[in-house]
Short mmCIF file of C-alpha atoms and ligand atoms in Angstrom, two decimals:
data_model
loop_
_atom_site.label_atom_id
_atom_site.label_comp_id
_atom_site.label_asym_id
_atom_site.label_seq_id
_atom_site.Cartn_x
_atom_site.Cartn_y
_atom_site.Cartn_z
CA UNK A 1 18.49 -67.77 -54.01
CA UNK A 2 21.11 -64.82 -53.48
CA UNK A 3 17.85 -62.47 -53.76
CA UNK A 4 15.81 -64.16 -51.16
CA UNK A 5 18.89 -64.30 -48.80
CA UNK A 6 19.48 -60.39 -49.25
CA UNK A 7 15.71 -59.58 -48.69
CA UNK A 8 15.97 -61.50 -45.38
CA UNK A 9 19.42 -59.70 -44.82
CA UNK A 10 17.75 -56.73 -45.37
CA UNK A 11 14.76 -57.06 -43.22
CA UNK A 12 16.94 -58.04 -40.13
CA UNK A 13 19.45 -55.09 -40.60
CA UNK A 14 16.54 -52.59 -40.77
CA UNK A 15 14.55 -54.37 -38.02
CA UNK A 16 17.55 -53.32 -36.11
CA UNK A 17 17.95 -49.92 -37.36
CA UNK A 18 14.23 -49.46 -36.86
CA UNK A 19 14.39 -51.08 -33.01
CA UNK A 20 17.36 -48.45 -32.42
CA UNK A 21 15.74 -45.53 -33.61
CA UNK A 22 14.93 -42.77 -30.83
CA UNK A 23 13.97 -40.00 -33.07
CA UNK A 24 10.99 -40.18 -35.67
CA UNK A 25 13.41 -38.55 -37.79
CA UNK A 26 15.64 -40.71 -37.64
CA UNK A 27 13.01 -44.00 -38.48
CA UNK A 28 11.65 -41.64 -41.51
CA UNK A 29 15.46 -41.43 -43.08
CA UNK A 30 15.29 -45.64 -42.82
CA UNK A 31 11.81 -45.25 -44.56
CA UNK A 32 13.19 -43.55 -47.40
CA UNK A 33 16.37 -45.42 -47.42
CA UNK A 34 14.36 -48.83 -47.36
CA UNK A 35 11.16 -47.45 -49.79
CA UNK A 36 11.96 -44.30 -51.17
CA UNK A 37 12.92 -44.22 -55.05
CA UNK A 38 16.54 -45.37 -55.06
CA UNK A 39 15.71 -47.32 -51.64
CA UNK A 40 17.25 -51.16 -50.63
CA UNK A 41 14.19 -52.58 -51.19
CA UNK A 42 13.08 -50.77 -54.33
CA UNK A 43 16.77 -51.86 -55.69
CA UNK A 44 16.37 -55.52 -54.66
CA UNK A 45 13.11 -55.64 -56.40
CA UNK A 46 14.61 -54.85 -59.14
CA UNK A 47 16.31 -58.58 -59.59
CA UNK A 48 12.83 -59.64 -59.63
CA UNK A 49 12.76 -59.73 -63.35
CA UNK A 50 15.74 -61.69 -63.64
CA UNK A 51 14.72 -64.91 -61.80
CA UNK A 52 13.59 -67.83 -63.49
CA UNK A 53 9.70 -67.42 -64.03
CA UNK A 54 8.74 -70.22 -61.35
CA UNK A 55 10.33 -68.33 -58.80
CA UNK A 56 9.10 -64.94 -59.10
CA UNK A 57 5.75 -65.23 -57.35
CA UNK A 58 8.08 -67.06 -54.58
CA UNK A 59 10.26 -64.51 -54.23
CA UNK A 60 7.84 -60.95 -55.14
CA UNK A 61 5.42 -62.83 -52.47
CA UNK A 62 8.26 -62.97 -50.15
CA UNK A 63 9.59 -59.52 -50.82
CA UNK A 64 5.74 -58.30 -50.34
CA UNK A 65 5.21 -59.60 -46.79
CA UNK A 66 8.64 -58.22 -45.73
CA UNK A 67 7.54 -54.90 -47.02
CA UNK A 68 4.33 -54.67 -45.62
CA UNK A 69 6.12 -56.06 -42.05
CA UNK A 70 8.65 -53.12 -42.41
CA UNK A 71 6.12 -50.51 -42.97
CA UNK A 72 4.14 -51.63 -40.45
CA UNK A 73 6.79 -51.57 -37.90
CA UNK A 74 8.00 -48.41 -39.04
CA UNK A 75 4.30 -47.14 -38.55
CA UNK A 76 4.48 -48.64 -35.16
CA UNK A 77 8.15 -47.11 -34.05
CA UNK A 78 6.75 -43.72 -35.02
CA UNK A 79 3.62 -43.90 -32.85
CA UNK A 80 5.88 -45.37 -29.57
CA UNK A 81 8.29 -42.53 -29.94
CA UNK A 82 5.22 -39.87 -30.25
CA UNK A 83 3.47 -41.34 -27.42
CA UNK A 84 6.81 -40.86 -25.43
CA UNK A 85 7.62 -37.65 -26.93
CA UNK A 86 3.93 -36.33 -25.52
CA UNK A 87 4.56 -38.21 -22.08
CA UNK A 88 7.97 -36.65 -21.28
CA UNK A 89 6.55 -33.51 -22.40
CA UNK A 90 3.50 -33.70 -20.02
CA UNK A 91 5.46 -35.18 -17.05
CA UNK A 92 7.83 -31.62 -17.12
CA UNK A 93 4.83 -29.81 -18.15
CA UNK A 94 2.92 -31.38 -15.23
CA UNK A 95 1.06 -28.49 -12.83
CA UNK A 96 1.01 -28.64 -9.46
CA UNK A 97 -2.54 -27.91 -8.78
CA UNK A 98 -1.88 -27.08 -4.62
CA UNK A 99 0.68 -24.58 -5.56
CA UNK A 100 -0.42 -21.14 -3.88
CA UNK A 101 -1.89 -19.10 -6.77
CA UNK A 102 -0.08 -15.73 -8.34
CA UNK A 103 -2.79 -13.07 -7.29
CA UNK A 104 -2.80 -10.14 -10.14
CA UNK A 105 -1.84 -6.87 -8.95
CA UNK A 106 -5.17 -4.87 -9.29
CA UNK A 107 -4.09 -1.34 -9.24
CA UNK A 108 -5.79 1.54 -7.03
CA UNK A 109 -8.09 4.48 -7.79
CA UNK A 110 -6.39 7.78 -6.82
CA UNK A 111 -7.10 8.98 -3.54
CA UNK A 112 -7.94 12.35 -4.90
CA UNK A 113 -10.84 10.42 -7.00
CA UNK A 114 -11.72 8.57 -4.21
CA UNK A 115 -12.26 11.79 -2.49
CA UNK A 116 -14.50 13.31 -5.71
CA UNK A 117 -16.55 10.10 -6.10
CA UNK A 118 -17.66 10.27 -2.08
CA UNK A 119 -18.22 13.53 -2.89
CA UNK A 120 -20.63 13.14 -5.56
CA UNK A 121 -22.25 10.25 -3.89
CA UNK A 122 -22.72 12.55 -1.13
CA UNK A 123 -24.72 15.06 -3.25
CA UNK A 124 -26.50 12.54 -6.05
CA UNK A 125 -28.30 11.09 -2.57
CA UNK A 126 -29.45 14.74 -1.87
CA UNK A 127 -30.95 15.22 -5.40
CA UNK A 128 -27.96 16.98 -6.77
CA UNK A 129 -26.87 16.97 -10.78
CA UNK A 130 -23.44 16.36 -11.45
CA UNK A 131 -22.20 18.52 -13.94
CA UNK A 132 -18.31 17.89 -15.59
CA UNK A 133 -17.24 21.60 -17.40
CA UNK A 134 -14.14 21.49 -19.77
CA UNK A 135 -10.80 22.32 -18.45
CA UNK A 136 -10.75 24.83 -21.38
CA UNK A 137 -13.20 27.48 -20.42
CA UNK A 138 -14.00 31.44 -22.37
CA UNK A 139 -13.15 34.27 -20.04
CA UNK A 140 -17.06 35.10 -19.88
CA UNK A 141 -17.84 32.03 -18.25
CA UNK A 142 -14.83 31.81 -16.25
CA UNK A 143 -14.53 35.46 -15.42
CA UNK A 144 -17.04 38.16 -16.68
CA UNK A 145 -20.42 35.73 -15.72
CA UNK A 146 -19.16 35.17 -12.43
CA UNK A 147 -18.89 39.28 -11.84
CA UNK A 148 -15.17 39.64 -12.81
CA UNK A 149 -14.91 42.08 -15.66
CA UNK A 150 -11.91 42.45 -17.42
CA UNK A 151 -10.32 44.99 -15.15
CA UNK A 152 -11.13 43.44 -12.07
CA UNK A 153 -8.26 43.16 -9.15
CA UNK A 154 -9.10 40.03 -7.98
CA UNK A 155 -8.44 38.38 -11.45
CA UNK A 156 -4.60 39.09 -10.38
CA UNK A 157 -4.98 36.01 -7.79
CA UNK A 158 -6.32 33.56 -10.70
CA UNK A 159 -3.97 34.28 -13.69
CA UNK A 160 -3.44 31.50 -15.91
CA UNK A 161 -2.71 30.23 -19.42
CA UNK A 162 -4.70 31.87 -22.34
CA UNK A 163 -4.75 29.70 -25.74
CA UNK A 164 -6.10 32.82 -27.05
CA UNK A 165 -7.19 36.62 -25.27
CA UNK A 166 -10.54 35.08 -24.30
CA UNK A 167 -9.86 31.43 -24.12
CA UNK A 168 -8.23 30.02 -20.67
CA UNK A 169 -7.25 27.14 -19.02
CA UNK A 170 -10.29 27.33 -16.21
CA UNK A 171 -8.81 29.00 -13.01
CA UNK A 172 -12.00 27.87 -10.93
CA UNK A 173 -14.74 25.36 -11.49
CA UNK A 174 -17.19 28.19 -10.47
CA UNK A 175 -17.19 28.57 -14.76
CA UNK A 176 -20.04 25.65 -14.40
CA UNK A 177 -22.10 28.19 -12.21
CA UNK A 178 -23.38 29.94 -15.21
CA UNK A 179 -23.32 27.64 -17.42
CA UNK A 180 -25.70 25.76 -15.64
CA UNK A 181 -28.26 28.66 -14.85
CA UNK A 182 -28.16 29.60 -18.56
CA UNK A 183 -29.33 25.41 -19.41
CA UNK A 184 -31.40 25.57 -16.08
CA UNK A 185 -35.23 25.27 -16.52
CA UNK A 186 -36.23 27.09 -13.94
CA UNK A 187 -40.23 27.26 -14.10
CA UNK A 188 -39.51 23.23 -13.34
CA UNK A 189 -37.64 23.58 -9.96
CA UNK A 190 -34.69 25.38 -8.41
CA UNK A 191 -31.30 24.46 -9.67
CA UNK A 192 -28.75 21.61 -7.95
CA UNK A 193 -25.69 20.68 -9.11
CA UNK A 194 -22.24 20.10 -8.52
CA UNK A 195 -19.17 20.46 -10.58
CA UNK A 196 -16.01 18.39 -9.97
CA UNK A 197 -12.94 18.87 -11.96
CA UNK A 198 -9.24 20.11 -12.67
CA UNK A 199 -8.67 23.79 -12.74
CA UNK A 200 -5.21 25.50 -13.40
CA UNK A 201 -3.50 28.64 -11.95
CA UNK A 202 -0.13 30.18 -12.03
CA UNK A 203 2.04 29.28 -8.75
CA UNK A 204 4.70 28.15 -8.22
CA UNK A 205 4.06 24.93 -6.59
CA UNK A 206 5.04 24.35 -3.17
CA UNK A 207 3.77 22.20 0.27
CA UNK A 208 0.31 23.83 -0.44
CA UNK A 209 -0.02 25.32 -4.14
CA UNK A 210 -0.02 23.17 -7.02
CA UNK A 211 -0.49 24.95 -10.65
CA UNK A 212 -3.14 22.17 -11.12
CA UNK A 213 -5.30 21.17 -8.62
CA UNK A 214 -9.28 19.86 -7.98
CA UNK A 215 -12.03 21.75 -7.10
CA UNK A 216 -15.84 20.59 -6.76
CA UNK A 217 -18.29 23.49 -7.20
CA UNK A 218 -21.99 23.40 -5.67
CA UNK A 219 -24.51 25.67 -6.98
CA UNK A 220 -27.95 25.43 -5.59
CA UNK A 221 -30.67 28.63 -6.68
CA UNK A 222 -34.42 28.43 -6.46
CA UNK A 223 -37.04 30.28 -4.26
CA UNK A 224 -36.01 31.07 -1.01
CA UNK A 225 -32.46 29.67 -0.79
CA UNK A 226 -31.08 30.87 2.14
CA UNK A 227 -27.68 30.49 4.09
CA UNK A 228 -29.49 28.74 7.06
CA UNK A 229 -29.59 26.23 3.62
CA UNK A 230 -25.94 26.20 3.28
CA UNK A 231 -24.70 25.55 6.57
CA UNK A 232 -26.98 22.55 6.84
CA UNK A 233 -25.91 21.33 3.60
CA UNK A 234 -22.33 22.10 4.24
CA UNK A 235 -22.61 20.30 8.07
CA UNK A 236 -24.06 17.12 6.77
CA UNK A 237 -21.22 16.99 4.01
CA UNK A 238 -18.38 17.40 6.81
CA UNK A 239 -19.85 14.77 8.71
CA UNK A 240 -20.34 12.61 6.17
CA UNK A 241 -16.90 13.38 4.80
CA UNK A 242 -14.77 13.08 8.22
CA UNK A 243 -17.20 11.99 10.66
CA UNK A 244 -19.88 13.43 12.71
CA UNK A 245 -18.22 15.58 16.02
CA UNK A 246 -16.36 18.09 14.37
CA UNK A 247 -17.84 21.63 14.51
CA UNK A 248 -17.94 24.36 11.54
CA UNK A 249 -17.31 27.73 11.87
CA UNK A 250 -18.01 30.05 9.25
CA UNK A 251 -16.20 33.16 8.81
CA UNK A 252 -16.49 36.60 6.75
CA UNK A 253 -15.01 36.65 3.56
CA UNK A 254 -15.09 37.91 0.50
CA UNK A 255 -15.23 36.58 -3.06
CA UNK A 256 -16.57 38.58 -6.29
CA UNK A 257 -19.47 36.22 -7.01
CA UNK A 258 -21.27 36.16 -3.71
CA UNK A 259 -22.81 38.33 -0.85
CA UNK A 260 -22.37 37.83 1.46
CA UNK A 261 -19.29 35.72 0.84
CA UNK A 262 -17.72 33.21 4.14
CA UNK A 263 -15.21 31.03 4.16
CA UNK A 264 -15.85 27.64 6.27
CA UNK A 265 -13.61 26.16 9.07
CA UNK A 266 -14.34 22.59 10.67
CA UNK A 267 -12.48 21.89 13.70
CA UNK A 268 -9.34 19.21 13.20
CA UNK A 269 -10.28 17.62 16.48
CA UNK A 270 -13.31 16.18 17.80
CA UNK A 271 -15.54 18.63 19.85
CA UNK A 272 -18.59 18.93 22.21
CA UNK A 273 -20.34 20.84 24.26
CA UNK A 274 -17.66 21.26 26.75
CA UNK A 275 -14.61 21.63 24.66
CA UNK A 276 -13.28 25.04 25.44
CA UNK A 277 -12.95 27.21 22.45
CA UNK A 278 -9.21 27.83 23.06
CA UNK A 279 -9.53 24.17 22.54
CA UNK A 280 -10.54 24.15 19.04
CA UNK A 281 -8.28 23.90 16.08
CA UNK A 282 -9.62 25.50 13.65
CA UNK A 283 -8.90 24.57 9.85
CA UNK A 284 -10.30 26.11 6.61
CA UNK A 285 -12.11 23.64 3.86
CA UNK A 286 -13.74 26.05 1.47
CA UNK A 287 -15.17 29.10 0.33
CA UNK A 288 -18.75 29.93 -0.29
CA UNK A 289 -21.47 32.26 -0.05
CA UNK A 290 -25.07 33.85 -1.61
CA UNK A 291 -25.10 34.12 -4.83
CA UNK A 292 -24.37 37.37 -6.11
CA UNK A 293 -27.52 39.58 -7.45
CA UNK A 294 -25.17 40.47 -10.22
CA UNK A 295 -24.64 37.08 -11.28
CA UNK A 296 -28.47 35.83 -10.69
CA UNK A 297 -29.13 39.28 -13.50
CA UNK A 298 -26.44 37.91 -16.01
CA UNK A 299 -28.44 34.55 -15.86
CA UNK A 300 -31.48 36.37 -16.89
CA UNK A 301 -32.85 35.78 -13.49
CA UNK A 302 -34.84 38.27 -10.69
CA UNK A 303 -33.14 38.74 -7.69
CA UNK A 304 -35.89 39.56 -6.00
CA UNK A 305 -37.61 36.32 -7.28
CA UNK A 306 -34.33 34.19 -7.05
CA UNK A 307 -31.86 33.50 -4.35
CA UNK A 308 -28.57 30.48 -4.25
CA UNK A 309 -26.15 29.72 -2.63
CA UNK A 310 -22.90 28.64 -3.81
CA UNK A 311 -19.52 26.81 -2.45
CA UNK A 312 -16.58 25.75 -3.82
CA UNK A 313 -14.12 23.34 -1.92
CA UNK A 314 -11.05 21.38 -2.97
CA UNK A 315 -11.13 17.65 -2.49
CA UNK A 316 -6.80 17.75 -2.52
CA UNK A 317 -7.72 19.98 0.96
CA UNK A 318 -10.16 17.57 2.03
CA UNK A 319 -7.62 14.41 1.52
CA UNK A 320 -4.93 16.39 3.14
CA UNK A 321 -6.98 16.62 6.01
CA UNK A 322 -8.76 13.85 6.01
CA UNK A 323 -5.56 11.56 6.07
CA UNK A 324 -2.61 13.51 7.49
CA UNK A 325 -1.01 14.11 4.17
CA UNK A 326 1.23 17.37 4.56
CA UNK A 327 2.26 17.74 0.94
CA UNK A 328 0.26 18.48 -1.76
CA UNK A 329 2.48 17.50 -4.34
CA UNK A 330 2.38 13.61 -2.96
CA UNK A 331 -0.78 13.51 -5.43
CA UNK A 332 0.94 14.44 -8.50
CA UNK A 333 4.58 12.52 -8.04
CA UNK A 334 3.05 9.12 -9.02
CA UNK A 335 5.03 7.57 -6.18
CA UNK A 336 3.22 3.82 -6.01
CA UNK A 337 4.69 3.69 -2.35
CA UNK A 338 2.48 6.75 -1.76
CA UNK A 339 -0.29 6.25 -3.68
CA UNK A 340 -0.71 2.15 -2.48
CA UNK A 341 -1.42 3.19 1.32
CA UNK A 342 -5.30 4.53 0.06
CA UNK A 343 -6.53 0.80 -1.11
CA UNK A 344 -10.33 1.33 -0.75
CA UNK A 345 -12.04 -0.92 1.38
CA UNK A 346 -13.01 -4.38 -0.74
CA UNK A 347 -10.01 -4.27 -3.42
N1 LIG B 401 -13.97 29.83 -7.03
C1 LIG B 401 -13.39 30.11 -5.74
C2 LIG B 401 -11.90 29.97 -5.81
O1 LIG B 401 -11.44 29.34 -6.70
C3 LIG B 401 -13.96 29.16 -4.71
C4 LIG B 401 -15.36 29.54 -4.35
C5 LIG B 401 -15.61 30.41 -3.33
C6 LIG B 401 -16.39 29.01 -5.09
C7 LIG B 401 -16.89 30.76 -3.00
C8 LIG B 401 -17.69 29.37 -4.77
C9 LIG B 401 -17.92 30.26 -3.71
O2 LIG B 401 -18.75 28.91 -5.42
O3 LIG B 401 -19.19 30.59 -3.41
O4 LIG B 401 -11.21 30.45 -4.97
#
């Protein structure tokens, strides 16, 4: 009889133990102790063989039933204790779906890119090519094509880094002119394209000169290409680019790869016909001109067949004006304080 009292001993102390439990840990360690190897009930069990024969179905019956019951609750104790395990969790897990949502901070294109892309938008509507060069340009292209031979003084205003003697860091994006005369077919149509990109000089950089800065290059040569041709294409690009109102002035100039050569001034204010000319301040945007005869001859083109017209204008120049900005170097510092105030419209 002691056995069948210490089974029922045994099944109230663990029911306990089990009822106590907060940890599924802690109910698998009263598993093992109860059914492992060396466990209570595996030891009791044990006496089994001892008892007279009559009572050993009575008692191994017993025993059974209290070892199913344990395992069962045991079974049970672990499910209640996951279940609340997974509810505590999801109660300080909870979300509170009418919080105010964390925008992400989407960042900003340059100004200076903004500038480029209106740019080219401008042109690709007028039936332009764009055309990207390389930063890293031969002296031919960058110099000798566009009517600079090696000797020539006004290379002194455009020195810059040579890799080797006749490859440069591109002083002007003007390299692109001849490049794309000598790829030019011209029995199909005359030639239009622009060239945006980086070009490099030697300064020392101050309010207005950067050693890097942008320059967009227009090219256009066909039959018949006259200045009358640039202003209008010029006009319609200020307008578009600061609004229609200002005037343009164009001014004598000189620059080795055009003749005549001008240099172009739009008024900072807004004019009409009765604004006084005292009135008018004048600022410069770019440089530009006829193509040179020389350079239409290195292209393997007749001058007397062939006529262009050519401009080159920096988009940093354009920005400046365009928004007030009075230091060129804001562009380059990376300051986010500076560079957050040109969000385009829609981001
Ligand atoms: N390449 C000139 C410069 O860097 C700018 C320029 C002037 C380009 C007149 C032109 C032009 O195409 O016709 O100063």
């Amino acid at each position: 009889m002691d056995l069948k009292n210490n089974l029922q001993q045994l099944k109230d102390h663990v029911s306990q133990q089990i009822h106590d439990a907060k940890k599924i840990d802690q109910v698998e360690k009263i598993r093992v102790n109860l059914l492992g190897k060396k466990g209570e009930l595996t030891k009791l069990l044990k006496g089994l063989k001892d008892l007279p024969n009559e009572q050993k179905p009575v008692i191994g019956k017993l025993a059974n039933q209290i070892r199913l019951m344990l395992e069962k609750s045991i079974e049970d104790k672990k499910k209640d204790l996951n279940e609340a395990f997974f509810e505590k969790r999801m109660d300080s897990e909870k979300i509170d779906v009418t919080l105010p949502g964390r925008r992400p901070e989407i960042g900003t294109k340059h100004i200076l890119q903004q500038i480029q892309d209106q740019i080219e938008d401008h042109f690709i509507s007028q039936g332009y090519e764009v055309k990207y060069g390389k930063e890293i340009e031969s002296d031919e292209y960058n110099f000798e094509r566009m009517n600079l031979p090696k000797d020539h003084p006004a290379r002194d205003m455009q020195d810059t880094f040579y890799i080797t003697k006749n490859i440069l860091l591109r002083t002007q994006t003007s390299a692109m002119q001849a490049r794309s005369m000598d790829q030019h077919d011209f029995t199909k149509g005359p030639l239009k394209m622009i060239s945006p990109g980086q070009v490099y000089r030697r300064d020392n950089d101050d309010a207005t000169h950067s050693h890097q800065f942008h320059q967009v290059e227009g090219l256009v040569v066909g039959k018949n290409v006259s200045l009358a041709d640039l202003k209008g294409t010029l006009q319609s690009l200020t307008d578009e680019l600061f609004g229609k109102g200002h005037a343009m002035r164009l001014r004598q100039s000189y620059f080795p790869f055009t003749e005549p050569s001008i240099e172009v001034d739009i008024s900072w204010n807004l004019v009409d016909e009765n604004t006084a000319p005292e009135d008018i301040d004048w600022i410069e945007v770019l440089g530009a001109g006829m193509v040179h005869p020389n350079v239409l001859r290195m292209s393997h083109l007749d001058p007397n067949k062939y006529s262009g017209f050519a401009f080159g204008l920096g988009p940093d120049r354009f920005a400046m004006i365009k928004y007030g900005i009075d230091d060129i170097r804001n562009f380059y510092f990376d300051d986010i304080r500076f560079l957050k105030q040109f969000k385009q419209v829609g981001e």
